[in-house]
Amino acid sequence: MQAWINSLISLHLAADARESSEALLHQVFQAIEQGDSCITCSPEQVNQLQGLSISAEQAAAQVIAPFVFDGRLLYLYRYWALEHQLAQALLQLKQQPVQPVNLTAQHLALLSDSQQQRALQMVAANALSIITGGPGTGKTYTLARIIAVLNQAIPDIRIAMAAPTGKAAQRMKEALQNSFNDAKLQDLVSDNLNRLTPITIHRLLGLGEDQRPRFHAKRPLPFDVIVVDEASMLDLTLAKLLFSAIAPSTRLILLGDANQLASVDVGAVLADLQQVPELASNRINLITSHRFDGEKLIGRMAAFIQQNASEQEVLARFEQEIAPAGALQAVMLTQDMQDVVQLQYLPEEGQSHQIQMDWAAYYDQLMLGFKAYAAALDEYLASDSDAPPIGAVIHHFDDYRILAAVRHGYLGLAALNEQIEERILKQTQQTKAGDWYTGRPVMMTYNDYQLGLSNGDIGICFGRRQAGKILYSVYFPSLQKWVAAARLPKNIETAYAMTIHKSQGSEFKHTAVVLDANALQLLSKELIYTAITRAKKAVSLLAAPSALAAAMTVKTARRSGLSSQIDQKLGILCQ
């Protein structure tokens, strides 16, 4: 980046404009690193860039330059072009007709509240539908009934289901199948619906190693309905590729929770789409929670995070209304258990230098959630069978996860995984063979097209005895696929703990959320909301007071011009 900036400045700018221009270009790149597509600046500042910047009108006329100035927003050309192309694709989607669906009173009666019924009516009438809502508001329940109605109304309908990650796709599949099993849908659900298998958006588009999609505007996706879950994770690049590949007369349904974290890469597409007034008829926000009612602690905590409170008062209110501070204890997970929220404070960063920190005690507390997993591993290892069952191991691993905000430090991702691994090995009396042992959970960190594995896919290593030797293979439950451990890349990550960003699209009975003072600059309402709503039954918070206070009071908003571009184009259309 610095080399490119230096080259641009030395080749194109006068000496007296170089210093101020360099500072401005650094602001653009720093914004991109934070997920913003642009920065706000004045025409006077842009004038200093001389020939390096063009207007939005010039860019729309296919003139190319390193930077684009649109109103008061300065972009790297790539991100202006992505927003422009995405807005154009959305305009086409808004305009395109779809095969009408005549809804009956019986169809509407399938849904339990008026908002869900409005969502069905919206999908029946529109090519673009955006269904949002918090955890437990029935997004998948509503979607299953919408899909069942469309399946009955449109003969030979072709449906695709996708999500940004493999884990989110697997969870979508499980939730949909549970919903399709409802007795009320039996007359509407055919074999083709039961065979639906959600995949990643990358696989849907046919993105290969060169990142060129198999499906695009000239070769659109061959489906009548395309559903994308966890749409808050859509970044500008992926959204543009997806929207551009939608065929005429295809319905696109986006599901997501607008209060969750935005994408890791540049853009916050779902949030931007919700800001466009002209898309009001294409949006429904479900607000009635069926999983977290007013008496359930996790639901109350999720609602508490959305309130406005100062850093000075938020912790006192949290302890009074949600959970008093104490020490993390083991949580017994049962089918009919009441919600549990635990809170334990860490010393602040300055205090940790003044007192003797017992890090091992914190690791031991976080290990408590993996006790059932370790016991399942013991049973597997003690089995005399050549192929002992792995179901219990997978089940108990999926019950619990540690979520971290940062990668480094005593309570960062690397240290947490190392320390939990040490305790698992000790409890199961194993030694590692290289990096491998029975029970090692691993997560892919990039897309491997030869192995058919995607970034975020999680598997568990099992040792299987063959010809007197133990051979290690990794089973990926979301893909129902075995891969020899030796074939997996060296940079695959151990996954007892994962970042909160990587946890999006996942769901566990119990999550432990670690927020130490090192994470202070990264914390936000969206981050902690995403972390605690991964849990169905129990949340254990291990946090420095300042970090928890910041997480519950700082709201982030990514800077973007997408909503204004869409609004402008749709406004012209409607005039």
Tab-separated table of C-alpha atoms in Angstrom, residues 85-95 128 130 243 269 273 276 279 566 570:
chain	number	residue	atom	x	y	z
A	85	GLN	CA	-22.680	-2.164	-10.028
A	86	LEU	CA	-24.527	-3.526	-6.991
A	87	ALA	CA	-26.973	-0.608	-7.103
A	88	GLN	CA	-27.571	-1.258	-10.814
A	89	ALA	CA	-28.196	-4.957	-10.199
A	90	LEU	CA	-30.589	-4.141	-7.373
A	91	LEU	CA	-32.472	-1.701	-9.621
A	92	GLN	CA	-32.980	-4.486	-12.156
A	93	LEU	CA	-34.116	-6.872	-9.434
A	94	LYS	CA	-36.579	-4.310	-8.095
A	95	GLN	CA	-38.054	-3.882	-11.588
A	128	LEU	CA	-36.470	-9.088	-3.848
A	130	ILE	CA	-35.473	-8.999	2.870
A	243	PHE	CA	-26.934	-9.877	-7.355
A	269	VAL	CA	-24.818	-4.575	2.543
A	273	LEU	CA	-30.419	-2.070	2.163
A	276	VAL	CA	-33.252	2.802	1.563
A	279	LEU	CA	-37.136	-0.621	-0.464
A	566	ILE	CA	-29.592	2.756	-4.545
A	570	LEU	CA	-34.807	3.860	-7.333
